[in-house]
Each structure stands twice: as C-alpha cells, then as structure tokens.
Amino acid sequence: MVSMAEEAKKIKEDIVAWRRKLHQNPELSFEEVETSKFVQEKLTELGIEFQAPVAKTGVVGIIRGEKSGPTVALRADMDALPIQDEKDVPYASKVSGKAHLCGHDAHTSILLGAATLLSQNPPTHGNIKLLFQPAEEGLAGGMHMVEEGVLENPKVDAIAGLHVHPTADTGYVTVCPGVAMACADHFDLEIIGKGGHAAHPHMSIDSVTVTAQVISALQQVVSRTLDPLVPGVLTIGKIDGGYARNVIAPKVRLEGTVRLLDPELRKTVRDQMDQIISGVCNAFGATYHFDYQFGYPPVQNDNSLIPLLEETANKVLGENTLSVVKPSMGGEDFSYYAEKVPGIFFRLGIRNEEKNCVYPNHHPLFDIDEDALPYGSAMLAEFALNYIKKHTKESVLTNPLPK
Ligand code: NI
C-alpha cells in the first residue's frame, strides 16, 4: 500500500519551486494567463488530459480510472491580490502592487502536487477532476466554472478543496461542519446633500453630518434587528466625501459588506438598511442611492464527508490532526460547487512561529510554512482515492447483478 505522505515528501522540492515561481509572478482575478499556461504545461508533462481555457483562464484536468465509478473533483484557486508584498524573502512578488497574500499560489501548487501523486497512483475506478479556477477574490470564478459545466461530463459526485490558514500549525487541518463560511454581500451607498460654505450651514444640507447619523443607525441592524443567536456582520470599509475644511460636502460615498451565515436573512437585512437610510436622509432633507448586491453564498460542508476527511488526516498527518472549528464570517466561492454537489472545504495549517508564518491572510507579510505544501497534496490525493474506494464498493453492493 502506497503512503501518500511518503510519496508527497519525495516531490516536496518541486511543489516548493512551483509555489515560489507563482509567488514571484502574481496575477489578479481573470488575468491568470501565465499561471494558467504554467498549470497546462505541468499537466502536459504529467500526461494528464485537460481542458482549457474554462471560465477565461481556468484549467480542468481529468484522471480516468480503467473501470467506471464515482467522480471526485479537487479544486484550487489561482488568483492574487492587489496588495503590495512587504516580505523580505528571495521569492517575494516581483510585481509592484500585486501579491499572493491569500496563498492561492500554494493552492495551485498543492493541486499540481496532488496531480503528480495521482498520475503515479491513478484510481482503478471512476475519475478525478482537477479544477484550477480563476478569480476567487471577489469575481466569482467558481460560479463561472460551474456555469461552464465543470461539474458535468463526467458528473461530479463529491468535491474537496482546502485553504491554507495560519490559525492551525503545519501538520494539522481543521474543518467546520455544516455552514462553514458566510455569504458575503456588498453595498455601495451615496448620500447626497447640498454643498455650500462651511460658515453657512443653514443654506446647505451637510452630507457629512447626515452620513454620521446613517453610519451609527446602520450598526443597529445587526445589534437590534437580528436574533442575537444568529451571526451577522455589517462593516463599512470605505468612506469618501468632501473638498476642504471650509466647504460643506455635497456628497459622501460609502462602501461596505454584510456577512451572514443564514442566506435567508439577506433580503431582511437589505430592506432594513434601506429603511434606515431612507428615514435618516428624509429627516435631514438629503437623498441617497443605495445599491446592495448579493455576493458569494455561504460555504456549506456536507457532514457525511467529514469522517472520510478525518480518516484521510489520520493516515496522511497522523492521529488527532483534524480538529473541528467554528464557522468563519469570511466568504469563499467554493460555495458555488458545494451548492450543487456534496462538498468539503477544510483548512490546511501553515503556521510556524520560527519561520514567521503567523500573519493573517491578506496581510502584507502573509507567508506560509512550505513544509505544509506536500501535506496538502497528500491530503487531496488520498481523499479522492479514498472516496472512490468507499463509494465503488458501496455501488457494487447496492447494485445487485441483473436476474
Ligand atoms: Ni483565499
């Protein structure tokens, strides 16, 4: 019996080299042209059949077993963020203002590592699909992949994905049963008053003071209208308005996000916000434009896949390496796959204090402990093979021979 963990260690140098190459050459959402080419080159070298482009820059590989059986998909995202890399390391981003600070370079390399392991140890039955998707960071690459049919032909029976995370040490994984991540909506708001001279407020409508009231009042949506036992967040992350200290601002623009674990509440929150904004603006004679957009749905893990994940972790990382964690109010477009087929999304520990890999995702100093890379590859490869083995046996048992 092949040990995936041992096999993965043998290709660690390759996976690290791929990750560093991608890390130095980050590409933003739907611009992953070179990253996509790189993935295609590696799949070609491995002799793995693939389809590209899918959803603009995505790549879908497929490893077919000799006999029919279930199909498992493994997913990685490939895009970087528009943030300046502030790490002082030889593999830091070479592109000013762009960097892989969410670890999607690691996800792509880990899936290429899994592809290597699976090409050496292909499934006897069924198929394994390798989904390299674009644009996770806000532009819903996962949704576009689903729309382009990556869950069909052959039909995917289950999907797994991981995210590198500094809340767990290298060598450990975590999972949240059920709803694991929030829906991530966003809104734009413009408050329109009437400009004028700072010394003559009675002749203007001050959009800054109206905005101050709107911001305070909006904070009561979560604290006063949602059930306290139901998680919700409303954050205004950007505010912009006015010209100078002696001018009354005619307009203020705000941008924010709403996170909820229960997607049923999205409309309620949106309507409540609109009612508050309208009421406050009316009271002071201001007007407004409010645009609320539904973003990623919540990530829903299929609990029936958790025992298999645990078994996989026990085998690859050792006993007691998987722990159960609370949901996160972060968003993830893995949700688009998990809405359609049973899915499992887990976190791969990459924290290592000695190597200074402690910063949160999206921080300018975010980095990963590269020792975790082969663990990720082995986890994904083992999970897929394990799923196929279990479900092939079951289908043989549950499909009696024709009489
Ligand atoms: Ni991410």
mmCIF file of C-alpha atoms and ligand atoms in Angstrom:
data_model
loop_
_atom_site.group_PDB
_atom_site.id
_atom_site.type_symbol
_atom_site.label_atom_id
_atom_site.label_comp_id
_atom_site.label_asym_id
_atom_site.label_seq_id
_atom_site.Cartn_x
_atom_site.Cartn_y
_atom_site.Cartn_z
ATOM 1 C CA MET A 1 0.000 0.000 0.000
ATOM 2 C CA VAL A 2 1.479 3.322 -1.109
ATOM 3 C CA SER A 3 1.822 6.005 1.568
ATOM 4 C CA MET A 4 0.720 9.298 0.043
ATOM 5 C CA ALA A 5 2.543 11.210 2.754
ATOM 6 C CA GLU A 6 5.828 9.483 1.851
ATOM 7 C CA GLU A 7 5.248 9.941 -1.878
ATOM 8 C CA ALA A 8 4.433 13.619 -1.363
ATOM 9 C CA LYS A 9 7.657 14.190 0.579
ATOM 10 C CA LYS A 10 9.612 12.947 -2.459
ATOM 11 C CA ILE A 11 8.157 15.730 -4.628
ATOM 12 C CA LYS A 12 8.344 18.451 -1.985
ATOM 13 C CA GLU A 13 11.130 20.334 -3.769
ATOM 14 C CA ASP A 14 9.071 20.524 -6.936
ATOM 15 C CA ILE A 15 5.976 21.770 -5.149
ATOM 16 C CA VAL A 16 8.009 24.415 -3.302
ATOM 17 C CA ALA A 17 9.657 25.533 -6.566
ATOM 18 C CA TRP A 18 6.224 25.843 -8.268
ATOM 19 C CA ARG A 19 4.845 27.812 -5.360
ATOM 20 C CA ARG A 20 7.806 30.205 -5.402
ATOM 21 C CA LYS A 21 7.534 30.738 -9.143
ATOM 22 C CA LEU A 22 3.840 31.578 -8.820
ATOM 23 C CA HIS A 23 4.503 33.692 -5.744
ATOM 24 C CA GLN A 24 7.004 35.832 -7.677
ATOM 25 C CA ASN A 25 4.626 36.258 -10.592
ATOM 26 C CA PRO A 26 1.176 37.020 -9.157
ATOM 27 C CA GLU A 27 -1.782 37.680 -11.444
ATOM 28 C CA LEU A 28 -5.101 39.202 -10.410
ATOM 29 C CA SER A 29 -8.592 37.745 -10.928
ATOM 30 C CA PHE A 30 -9.331 36.694 -14.531
ATOM 31 C CA GLU A 31 -5.810 37.788 -15.539
ATOM 32 C CA GLU A 32 -4.182 34.441 -14.604
ATOM 33 C CA VAL A 33 -2.834 33.938 -18.138
ATOM 34 C CA GLU A 34 0.725 32.873 -17.289
ATOM 35 C CA THR A 35 -0.436 30.912 -14.233
ATOM 36 C CA SER A 36 -2.905 29.043 -16.432
ATOM 37 C CA LYS A 37 -0.167 28.331 -19.018
ATOM 38 C CA PHE A 38 2.078 27.048 -16.233
ATOM 39 C CA VAL A 39 -0.641 24.690 -14.969
ATOM 40 C CA GLN A 40 -1.261 23.444 -18.519
ATOM 41 C CA GLU A 41 2.481 22.823 -19.043
ATOM 42 C CA LYS A 42 2.704 20.791 -15.841
ATOM 43 C CA LEU A 43 -0.383 18.725 -16.700
ATOM 44 C CA THR A 44 1.069 18.079 -20.158
ATOM 45 C CA GLU A 45 4.368 16.918 -18.600
ATOM 46 C CA LEU A 46 2.393 14.572 -16.356
ATOM 47 C CA GLY A 47 0.430 13.236 -19.315
ATOM 48 C CA ILE A 48 -2.871 14.341 -17.761
ATOM 49 C CA GLU A 49 -5.754 15.118 -20.134
ATOM 50 C CA PHE A 50 -7.129 18.648 -19.656
ATOM 51 C CA GLN A 51 -9.478 21.243 -20.988
ATOM 52 C CA ALA A 52 -8.550 24.957 -21.247
ATOM 53 C CA PRO A 53 -9.490 27.695 -21.213
ATOM 54 C CA VAL A 54 -12.518 27.213 -18.983
ATOM 55 C CA ALA A 55 -14.074 30.351 -17.457
ATOM 56 C CA LYS A 56 -11.487 32.522 -19.246
ATOM 57 C CA THR A 57 -8.262 31.335 -17.552
ATOM 58 C CA GLY A 58 -9.330 28.145 -15.753
ATOM 59 C CA VAL A 59 -7.988 24.640 -16.430
ATOM 60 C CA VAL A 60 -9.796 21.342 -15.835
ATOM 61 C CA GLY A 61 -7.683 18.176 -15.727
ATOM 62 C CA ILE A 62 -9.082 14.677 -15.594
ATOM 63 C CA ILE A 63 -7.536 11.401 -14.481
ATOM 64 C CA ARG A 64 -9.626 8.423 -15.575
ATOM 65 C CA GLY A 65 -9.671 5.031 -13.898
ATOM 66 C CA GLU A 66 -9.885 1.906 -16.043
ATOM 67 C CA LYS A 67 -13.304 0.931 -14.761
ATOM 68 C CA SER A 68 -16.400 3.024 -14.220
ATOM 69 C CA GLY A 69 -17.063 4.506 -10.802
ATOM 70 C CA PRO A 70 -17.644 7.782 -8.985
ATOM 71 C CA THR A 71 -16.052 11.093 -9.948
ATOM 72 C CA VAL A 72 -14.353 13.295 -7.358
ATOM 73 C CA ALA A 73 -13.301 16.879 -8.051
ATOM 74 C CA LEU A 74 -10.406 18.646 -6.331
ATOM 75 C CA ARG A 75 -10.367 22.423 -6.547
ATOM 76 C CA ALA A 76 -7.679 25.119 -6.324
ATOM 77 C CA ASP A 77 -7.941 28.865 -6.929
ATOM 78 C CA MET A 78 -5.136 30.705 -8.751
ATOM 79 C CA ASP A 79 -5.563 34.479 -8.329
ATOM 80 C CA ALA A 80 -3.507 37.002 -6.342
ATOM 81 C CA LEU A 81 -4.482 40.229 -4.568
ATOM 82 C CA PRO A 82 -3.904 43.922 -5.379
ATOM 83 C CA ILE A 83 -1.710 44.428 -2.292
ATOM 84 C CA GLN A 84 1.995 45.287 -2.057
ATOM 85 C CA ASP A 85 4.121 42.359 -0.863
ATOM 86 C CA GLU A 86 6.173 43.567 2.110
ATOM 87 C CA LYS A 87 8.085 40.346 2.790
ATOM 88 C CA ASP A 88 11.865 40.430 2.575
ATOM 89 C CA VAL A 89 12.421 36.972 1.068
ATOM 90 C CA PRO A 90 14.091 35.830 -2.167
ATOM 91 C CA TYR A 91 10.734 34.650 -3.566
ATOM 92 C CA ALA A 92 8.810 37.892 -2.852
ATOM 93 C CA SER A 93 6.449 39.213 -5.523
ATOM 94 C CA LYS A 94 8.222 40.771 -8.498
ATOM 95 C CA VAL A 95 5.128 42.743 -9.441
ATOM 96 C CA SER A 96 4.556 46.052 -7.715
ATOM 97 C CA GLY A 97 1.142 46.267 -6.028
ATOM 98 C CA LYS A 98 0.243 42.596 -6.589
ATOM 99 C CA ALA A 99 0.940 39.603 -4.382
ATOM 100 C CA HIS A 100 -0.215 36.136 -3.410
ATOM 101 C CA LEU A 101 -1.193 37.118 0.113
ATOM 102 C CA CYS A 102 -4.088 34.688 0.412
ATOM 103 C CA GLY A 103 -1.998 31.640 -0.517
ATOM 104 C CA HIS A 104 -3.715 30.772 -3.794
ATOM 105 C CA ASP A 105 -0.203 30.173 -5.204
ATOM 106 C CA ALA A 106 0.081 27.426 -2.564
ATOM 107 C CA HIS A 107 -3.350 26.019 -3.523
ATOM 108 C CA THR A 108 -2.366 25.800 -7.206
ATOM 109 C CA SER A 109 0.981 24.144 -6.379
ATOM 110 C CA ILE A 110 -0.651 21.763 -3.904
ATOM 111 C CA LEU A 111 -3.160 20.646 -6.548
ATOM 112 C CA LEU A 112 -0.334 20.187 -9.076
ATOM 113 C CA GLY A 113 1.380 18.077 -6.407
ATOM 114 C CA ALA A 114 -1.805 16.035 -5.960
ATOM 115 C CA ALA A 115 -1.990 15.655 -9.759
ATOM 116 C CA THR A 116 1.575 14.282 -9.722
ATOM 117 C CA LEU A 117 0.738 11.791 -6.963
ATOM 118 C CA LEU A 118 -2.453 10.710 -8.724
ATOM 119 C CA SER A 119 -0.753 10.301 -12.086
ATOM 120 C CA GLN A 120 1.659 7.890 -10.330
ATOM 121 C CA ASN A 121 -1.171 6.161 -8.434
ATOM 122 C CA PRO A 122 -4.264 6.508 -10.606
ATOM 123 C CA PRO A 123 -7.659 5.323 -9.377
ATOM 124 C CA THR A 124 -8.750 1.881 -10.572
ATOM 125 C CA HIS A 125 -12.358 3.054 -10.836
ATOM 126 C CA GLY A 126 -14.052 6.365 -11.564
ATOM 127 C CA ASN A 127 -12.436 9.697 -12.294
ATOM 128 C CA ILE A 128 -10.647 12.510 -10.550
ATOM 129 C CA LYS A 129 -11.161 16.004 -11.882
ATOM 130 C CA LEU A 130 -8.667 18.747 -11.136
ATOM 131 C CA LEU A 131 -10.270 22.193 -11.127
ATOM 132 C CA PHE A 132 -7.856 25.112 -11.376
ATOM 133 C CA GLN A 133 -10.159 28.115 -11.167
ATOM 134 C CA PRO A 134 -9.642 31.834 -11.702
ATOM 135 C CA ALA A 135 -10.924 34.818 -9.744
ATOM 136 C CA GLU A 136 -11.831 33.678 -6.255
ATOM 137 C CA GLU A 137 -11.105 37.140 -4.836
ATOM 138 C CA GLY A 138 -14.468 38.773 -5.457
ATOM 139 C CA LEU A 139 -15.249 37.967 -9.087
ATOM 140 C CA ALA A 140 -16.852 34.557 -8.543
ATOM 141 C CA GLY A 141 -14.559 32.428 -10.729
ATOM 142 C CA GLY A 142 -16.125 29.369 -9.085
ATOM 143 C CA MET A 143 -19.576 30.397 -10.282
ATOM 144 C CA HIS A 144 -18.280 30.785 -13.837
ATOM 145 C CA MET A 145 -16.613 27.356 -13.671
ATOM 146 C CA VAL A 146 -19.916 25.779 -12.588
ATOM 147 C CA GLU A 147 -21.791 27.664 -15.330
ATOM 148 C CA GLU A 148 -19.327 26.310 -17.890
ATOM 149 C CA GLY A 149 -20.192 22.786 -16.797
ATOM 150 C CA VAL A 150 -17.146 21.616 -14.842
ATOM 151 C CA LEU A 151 -19.393 19.533 -12.575
ATOM 152 C CA GLU A 152 -20.750 17.598 -15.605
ATOM 153 C CA ASN A 153 -19.303 15.124 -18.122
ATOM 154 C CA PRO A 154 -18.477 13.114 -16.141
ATOM 155 C CA LYS A 155 -20.837 14.190 -13.404
ATOM 156 C CA VAL A 156 -19.023 15.069 -10.169
ATOM 157 C CA ASP A 157 -20.224 13.105 -7.109
ATOM 158 C CA ALA A 158 -18.215 14.999 -4.497
ATOM 159 C CA ILE A 159 -15.777 17.889 -4.351
ATOM 160 C CA ALA A 160 -12.978 18.803 -1.949
ATOM 161 C CA GLY A 161 -10.958 21.985 -1.545
ATOM 162 C CA LEU A 162 -8.618 23.454 1.012
ATOM 163 C CA HIS A 163 -7.405 26.832 2.174
ATOM 164 C CA VAL A 164 -4.042 27.482 3.795
ATOM 165 C CA HIS A 165 -4.593 29.135 7.155
ATOM 166 C CA PRO A 166 -2.350 30.485 9.920
ATOM 167 C CA THR A 167 -4.819 29.551 12.677
ATOM 168 C CA ALA A 168 -3.505 25.968 12.507
ATOM 169 C CA ASP A 169 0.090 24.743 12.811
ATOM 170 C CA THR A 170 1.799 22.907 9.964
ATOM 171 C CA GLY A 171 0.826 19.250 10.088
ATOM 172 C CA TYR A 172 -2.764 19.921 11.200
ATOM 173 C CA VAL A 173 -6.070 20.515 9.457
ATOM 174 C CA THR A 174 -9.365 21.977 10.644
ATOM 175 C CA VAL A 175 -12.926 21.722 9.408
ATOM 176 C CA CYS A 176 -16.261 23.280 10.303
ATOM 177 C CA PRO A 177 -19.318 21.042 9.928
ATOM 178 C CA GLY A 178 -22.370 22.423 8.108
ATOM 179 C CA VAL A 179 -22.284 26.113 7.223
ATOM 180 C CA ALA A 180 -18.577 26.842 7.367
ATOM 181 C CA MET A 181 -18.317 30.298 5.824
ATOM 182 C CA ALA A 182 -20.666 33.254 5.479
ATOM 183 C CA CYS A 183 -22.438 34.705 2.493
ATOM 184 C CA ALA A 184 -20.542 37.820 1.502
ATOM 185 C CA ASP A 185 -22.766 40.635 0.207
ATOM 186 C CA HIS A 186 -21.581 44.115 -0.647
ATOM 187 C CA PHE A 187 -23.172 47.519 -0.865
ATOM 188 C CA ASP A 188 -22.483 50.993 -2.209
ATOM 189 C CA LEU A 189 -24.193 53.994 -0.716
ATOM 190 C CA GLU A 190 -24.155 57.601 -1.789
ATOM 191 C CA ILE A 191 -25.624 60.277 0.494
ATOM 192 C CA ILE A 192 -26.479 63.431 -1.361
ATOM 193 C CA GLY A 193 -26.913 66.775 0.407
ATOM 194 C CA LYS A 194 -26.389 70.309 -0.853
ATOM 195 C CA GLY A 195 -22.959 71.908 -0.911
ATOM 196 C CA GLY A 196 -22.129 75.342 0.395
ATOM 197 C CA HIS A 197 -19.923 77.470 2.650
ATOM 198 C CA ALA A 198 -18.847 75.951 5.957
ATOM 199 C CA ALA A 199 -19.912 79.148 7.740
ATOM 200 C CA HIS A 200 -23.492 78.982 6.438
ATOM 201 C CA PRO A 201 -24.889 75.529 7.241
ATOM 202 C CA HIS A 202 -28.483 76.806 7.189
ATOM 203 C CA MET A 203 -28.133 77.368 3.448
ATOM 204 C CA SER A 204 -26.897 73.794 2.733
ATOM 205 C CA ILE A 205 -27.603 70.169 3.536
ATOM 206 C CA ASP A 206 -24.472 68.726 5.098
ATOM 207 C CA SER A 207 -23.931 65.227 3.695
ATOM 208 C CA VAL A 208 -21.153 64.579 6.241
ATOM 209 C CA THR A 209 -23.375 65.002 9.326
ATOM 210 C CA VAL A 210 -26.187 63.015 7.701
ATOM 211 C CA THR A 211 -23.685 60.246 6.891
ATOM 212 C CA ALA A 212 -22.509 60.188 10.509
ATOM 213 C CA GLN A 213 -26.096 59.503 11.633
ATOM 214 C CA VAL A 214 -26.609 56.892 8.921
ATOM 215 C CA ILE A 215 -23.453 55.013 9.951
ATOM 216 C CA SER A 216 -24.480 54.906 13.625
ATOM 217 C CA ALA A 217 -28.021 53.863 12.779
ATOM 218 C CA LEU A 218 -26.860 51.085 10.411
ATOM 219 C CA GLN A 219 -24.894 49.477 13.245
ATOM 220 C CA GLN A 220 -28.228 48.742 14.890
ATOM 221 C CA VAL A 221 -29.317 46.463 12.052
ATOM 222 C CA VAL A 222 -27.148 43.647 13.396
ATOM 223 C CA SER A 223 -27.409 44.504 17.102
ATOM 224 C CA ARG A 224 -31.149 45.304 17.238
ATOM 225 C CA THR A 225 -32.934 43.555 14.403
ATOM 226 C CA LEU A 226 -31.159 40.188 14.101
ATOM 227 C CA ASP A 227 -31.661 37.376 16.596
ATOM 228 C CA PRO A 228 -28.591 37.639 18.882
ATOM 229 C CA LEU A 229 -28.016 33.914 18.380
ATOM 230 C CA VAL A 230 -27.764 34.387 14.604
ATOM 231 C CA PRO A 231 -24.344 35.580 13.397
ATOM 232 C CA GLY A 232 -24.161 38.710 11.272
ATOM 233 C CA VAL A 233 -21.674 41.461 10.463
ATOM 234 C CA LEU A 234 -22.159 44.842 8.814
ATOM 235 C CA THR A 235 -18.932 46.691 8.074
ATOM 236 C CA ILE A 236 -18.467 49.986 6.286
ATOM 237 C CA GLY A 237 -14.930 49.744 4.988
ATOM 238 C CA LYS A 238 -14.600 52.876 2.923
ATOM 239 C CA ILE A 239 -15.903 56.425 3.167
ATOM 240 C CA ASP A 240 -15.105 59.265 0.868
ATOM 241 C CA GLY A 241 -16.510 62.776 0.523
ATOM 242 C CA GLY A 242 -15.940 66.500 0.722
ATOM 243 C CA TYR A 243 -13.461 69.013 -0.651
ATOM 244 C CA ALA A 244 -11.946 71.192 2.066
ATOM 245 C CA ARG A 245 -12.345 72.241 5.717
ATOM 246 C CA ASN A 246 -14.335 75.331 4.808
ATOM 247 C CA VAL A 247 -16.732 73.652 2.369
ATOM 248 C CA ILE A 248 -19.884 71.752 3.200
ATOM 249 C CA ALA A 249 -19.644 68.434 1.381
ATOM 250 C CA PRO A 250 -22.384 67.921 -1.198
ATOM 251 C CA LYS A 251 -21.919 64.151 -1.312
ATOM 252 C CA VAL A 252 -20.453 61.229 0.628
ATOM 253 C CA ARG A 253 -19.807 57.748 -0.778
ATOM 254 C CA LEU A 254 -19.587 54.618 1.348
ATOM 255 C CA GLU A 255 -18.709 51.013 0.600
ATOM 256 C CA GLY A 256 -19.388 48.089 2.867
ATOM 257 C CA THR A 257 -20.045 44.410 3.278
ATOM 258 C CA VAL A 258 -22.661 42.285 5.022
ATOM 259 C CA ARG A 259 -21.856 38.755 6.225
ATOM 260 C CA LEU A 260 -24.495 36.275 7.348
ATOM 261 C CA LEU A 261 -24.429 32.529 7.897
ATOM 262 C CA ASP A 262 -28.138 32.267 7.060
ATOM 263 C CA PRO A 263 -28.722 33.405 3.464
ATOM 264 C CA GLU A 264 -32.490 33.649 4.161
ATOM 265 C CA LEU A 265 -31.753 36.854 6.109
ATOM 266 C CA ARG A 266 -30.100 38.689 3.245
ATOM 267 C CA LYS A 267 -33.275 40.346 1.972
ATOM 268 C CA THR A 268 -34.376 41.269 5.507
ATOM 269 C CA VAL A 269 -31.047 42.971 6.215
ATOM 270 C CA ARG A 270 -31.044 44.760 2.868
ATOM 271 C CA ASP A 271 -34.595 46.067 3.385
ATOM 272 C CA GLN A 272 -33.875 47.114 6.962
ATOM 273 C CA MET A 273 -30.807 49.018 5.808
ATOM 274 C CA ASP A 274 -32.805 50.765 3.108
ATOM 275 C CA GLN A 275 -35.488 51.751 5.611
ATOM 276 C CA ILE A 276 -32.916 53.249 7.990
ATOM 277 C CA ILE A 277 -31.012 55.119 5.279
ATOM 278 C CA SER A 278 -34.235 56.457 3.849
ATOM 279 C CA GLY A 279 -35.535 57.547 7.276
ATOM 280 C CA VAL A 280 -32.362 59.353 8.311
ATOM 281 C CA CYS A 281 -31.870 61.038 4.929
ATOM 282 C CA ASN A 282 -35.513 62.155 4.864
ATOM 283 C CA ALA A 283 -35.248 63.630 8.321
ATOM 284 C CA PHE A 284 -32.482 65.982 7.174
ATOM 285 C CA GLY A 285 -33.598 66.630 3.597
ATOM 286 C CA ALA A 286 -30.861 64.551 1.984
ATOM 287 C CA THR A 287 -31.321 61.954 -0.764
ATOM 288 C CA TYR A 288 -29.385 58.739 -1.443
ATOM 289 C CA HIS A 289 -28.524 55.929 -3.837
ATOM 290 C CA PHE A 290 -28.274 52.516 -2.207
ATOM 291 C CA ASP A 291 -27.045 49.539 -4.184
ATOM 292 C CA TYR A 292 -26.982 46.193 -2.342
ATOM 293 C CA GLN A 293 -25.524 43.213 -4.208
ATOM 294 C CA PHE A 294 -25.790 39.586 -3.193
ATOM 295 C CA GLY A 295 -22.288 38.092 -3.237
ATOM 296 C CA TYR A 296 -20.998 34.562 -2.632
ATOM 297 C CA PRO A 297 -23.451 32.167 -0.987
ATOM 298 C CA PRO A 298 -22.362 30.524 2.283
ATOM 299 C CA VAL A 299 -19.999 27.542 2.110
ATOM 300 C CA GLN A 300 -21.982 24.509 3.187
ATOM 301 C CA ASN A 301 -19.926 21.456 4.095
ATOM 302 C CA ASP A 302 -21.519 18.063 3.629
ATOM 303 C CA ASN A 303 -21.192 16.440 7.035
ATOM 304 C CA SER A 304 -21.269 12.949 5.544
ATOM 305 C CA LEU A 305 -17.785 13.660 4.112
ATOM 306 C CA ILE A 306 -16.222 14.590 7.460
ATOM 307 C CA PRO A 307 -15.473 11.001 8.622
ATOM 308 C CA LEU A 308 -13.643 10.444 5.345
ATOM 309 C CA LEU A 309 -11.672 13.655 5.843
ATOM 310 C CA GLU A 310 -10.781 12.534 9.354
ATOM 311 C CA GLU A 311 -9.670 9.128 8.112
ATOM 312 C CA THR A 312 -7.563 10.851 5.446
ATOM 313 C CA ALA A 313 -5.939 13.176 8.004
ATOM 314 C CA ASN A 314 -5.203 10.239 10.326
ATOM 315 C CA LYS A 315 -3.493 8.431 7.511
ATOM 316 C CA VAL A 316 -1.579 11.351 5.993
ATOM 317 C CA LEU A 317 -0.779 13.502 9.034
ATOM 318 C CA GLY A 318 -1.241 11.117 11.971
ATOM 319 C CA GLU A 319 -3.858 10.576 14.693
ATOM 320 C CA ASN A 320 -5.704 13.600 16.131
ATOM 321 C CA THR A 321 -4.534 16.047 13.474
ATOM 322 C CA LEU A 322 -8.028 17.137 12.423
ATOM 323 C CA SER A 323 -9.963 19.461 14.686
ATOM 324 C CA VAL A 324 -13.425 20.899 14.409
ATOM 325 C CA VAL A 325 -13.646 24.699 14.368
ATOM 326 C CA LYS A 326 -16.373 27.362 14.426
ATOM 327 C CA PRO A 327 -17.690 28.902 11.192
ATOM 328 C CA SER A 328 -15.895 31.904 9.716
ATOM 329 C CA MET A 329 -17.594 35.125 8.601
ATOM 330 C CA GLY A 330 -15.237 35.178 5.632
ATOM 331 C CA GLY A 331 -16.574 34.369 2.159
ATOM 332 C CA GLU A 332 -15.376 31.783 -0.387
ATOM 333 C CA ASP A 333 -16.635 30.967 -3.843
ATOM 334 C CA PHE A 334 -16.122 27.233 -3.201
ATOM 335 C CA SER A 335 -19.774 27.657 -2.190
ATOM 336 C CA TYR A 336 -20.887 27.566 -5.847
ATOM 337 C CA TYR A 337 -19.624 23.985 -6.206
ATOM 338 C CA ALA A 338 -20.860 22.879 -2.779
ATOM 339 C CA GLU A 339 -24.347 24.180 -3.645
ATOM 340 C CA LYS A 340 -24.547 21.684 -6.488
ATOM 341 C CA VAL A 341 -22.704 18.602 -5.223
ATOM 342 C CA PRO A 342 -21.641 17.326 -1.778
ATOM 343 C CA GLY A 343 -18.535 19.300 -0.853
ATOM 344 C CA ILE A 344 -15.925 19.539 1.854
ATOM 345 C CA PHE A 345 -13.768 22.603 2.411
ATOM 346 C CA PHE A 346 -11.056 22.384 5.043
ATOM 347 C CA ARG A 347 -8.160 24.463 6.305
ATOM 348 C CA LEU A 348 -4.584 23.339 5.975
ATOM 349 C CA GLY A 349 -2.349 24.545 8.816
ATOM 350 C CA ILE A 350 0.653 26.614 7.667
ATOM 351 C CA ARG A 351 1.547 28.377 10.916
ATOM 352 C CA ASN A 352 5.155 28.282 12.048
ATOM 353 C CA GLU A 353 6.340 30.895 14.542
ATOM 354 C CA GLU A 354 10.040 30.168 13.958
ATOM 355 C CA LYS A 355 9.644 30.896 10.260
ATOM 356 C CA ASN A 356 7.487 33.970 10.998
ATOM 357 C CA CYS A 357 4.497 32.403 9.217
ATOM 358 C CA VAL A 358 1.960 33.891 11.605
ATOM 359 C CA TYR A 359 0.282 36.725 9.705
ATOM 360 C CA PRO A 360 -3.372 36.504 8.684
ATOM 361 C CA ASN A 361 -4.431 36.001 5.066
ATOM 362 C CA HIS A 362 -4.444 39.315 3.105
ATOM 363 C CA HIS A 363 -1.786 40.851 5.426
ATOM 364 C CA PRO A 364 1.197 42.380 3.528
ATOM 365 C CA LEU A 365 3.525 39.994 5.426
ATOM 366 C CA PHE A 366 1.398 36.856 4.981
ATOM 367 C CA ASP A 367 3.566 33.822 4.258
ATOM 368 C CA ILE A 368 3.226 30.065 4.566
ATOM 369 C CA ASP A 369 5.400 27.359 6.062
ATOM 370 C CA GLU A 370 6.304 25.492 2.884
ATOM 371 C CA ASP A 371 6.658 22.229 4.820
ATOM 372 C CA ALA A 372 2.847 22.164 4.686
ATOM 373 C CA LEU A 373 2.735 22.001 0.875
ATOM 374 C CA PRO A 374 3.305 18.222 0.471
ATOM 375 C CA TYR A 375 0.782 17.610 3.275
ATOM 376 C CA GLY A 376 -1.832 19.472 1.249
ATOM 377 C CA SER A 377 -1.074 17.460 -1.889
ATOM 378 C CA ALA A 378 -1.175 14.165 0.006
ATOM 379 C CA MET A 379 -4.443 15.111 1.746
ATOM 380 C CA LEU A 380 -6.215 15.901 -1.528
ATOM 381 C CA ALA A 381 -4.870 12.864 -3.417
ATOM 382 C CA GLU A 382 -5.625 10.483 -0.554
ATOM 383 C CA PHE A 383 -9.106 11.948 -0.020
ATOM 384 C CA ALA A 384 -10.020 11.456 -3.688
ATOM 385 C CA LEU A 385 -8.739 7.864 -3.840
ATOM 386 C CA ASN A 386 -10.374 7.050 -0.519
ATOM 387 C CA TYR A 387 -13.731 8.443 -1.643
ATOM 388 C CA ILE A 388 -13.620 6.411 -4.840
ATOM 389 C CA LYS A 389 -12.651 3.229 -2.995
ATOM 390 C CA LYS A 390 -15.502 3.577 -0.488
ATOM 391 C CA HIS A 391 -18.161 4.527 -2.981
ATOM 392 C CA THR A 392 -17.155 1.961 -5.574
ATOM 393 C CA LYS A 393 -17.585 -0.819 -3.017
ATOM 394 C CA GLU A 394 -20.929 0.582 -1.965
ATOM 395 C CA SER A 395 -22.213 0.789 -5.528
ATOM 396 C CA VAL A 396 -21.169 -2.805 -6.173
ATOM 397 C CA LEU A 397 -23.029 -3.868 -3.051
ATOM 398 C CA THR A 398 -26.135 -1.817 -3.710
ATOM 399 C CA ASN A 399 -26.414 -2.727 -7.403
ATOM 400 C CA PRO A 400 -27.263 -6.431 -7.432
ATOM 401 C CA LEU A 401 -26.489 -8.393 -10.561
ATOM 402 C CA PRO A 402 -29.337 -8.458 -13.092
ATOM 403 C CA LYS A 403 -31.519 -11.557 -12.787
HETATM 404 NI NI NI B 1 -8.284 32.862 -0.326
#
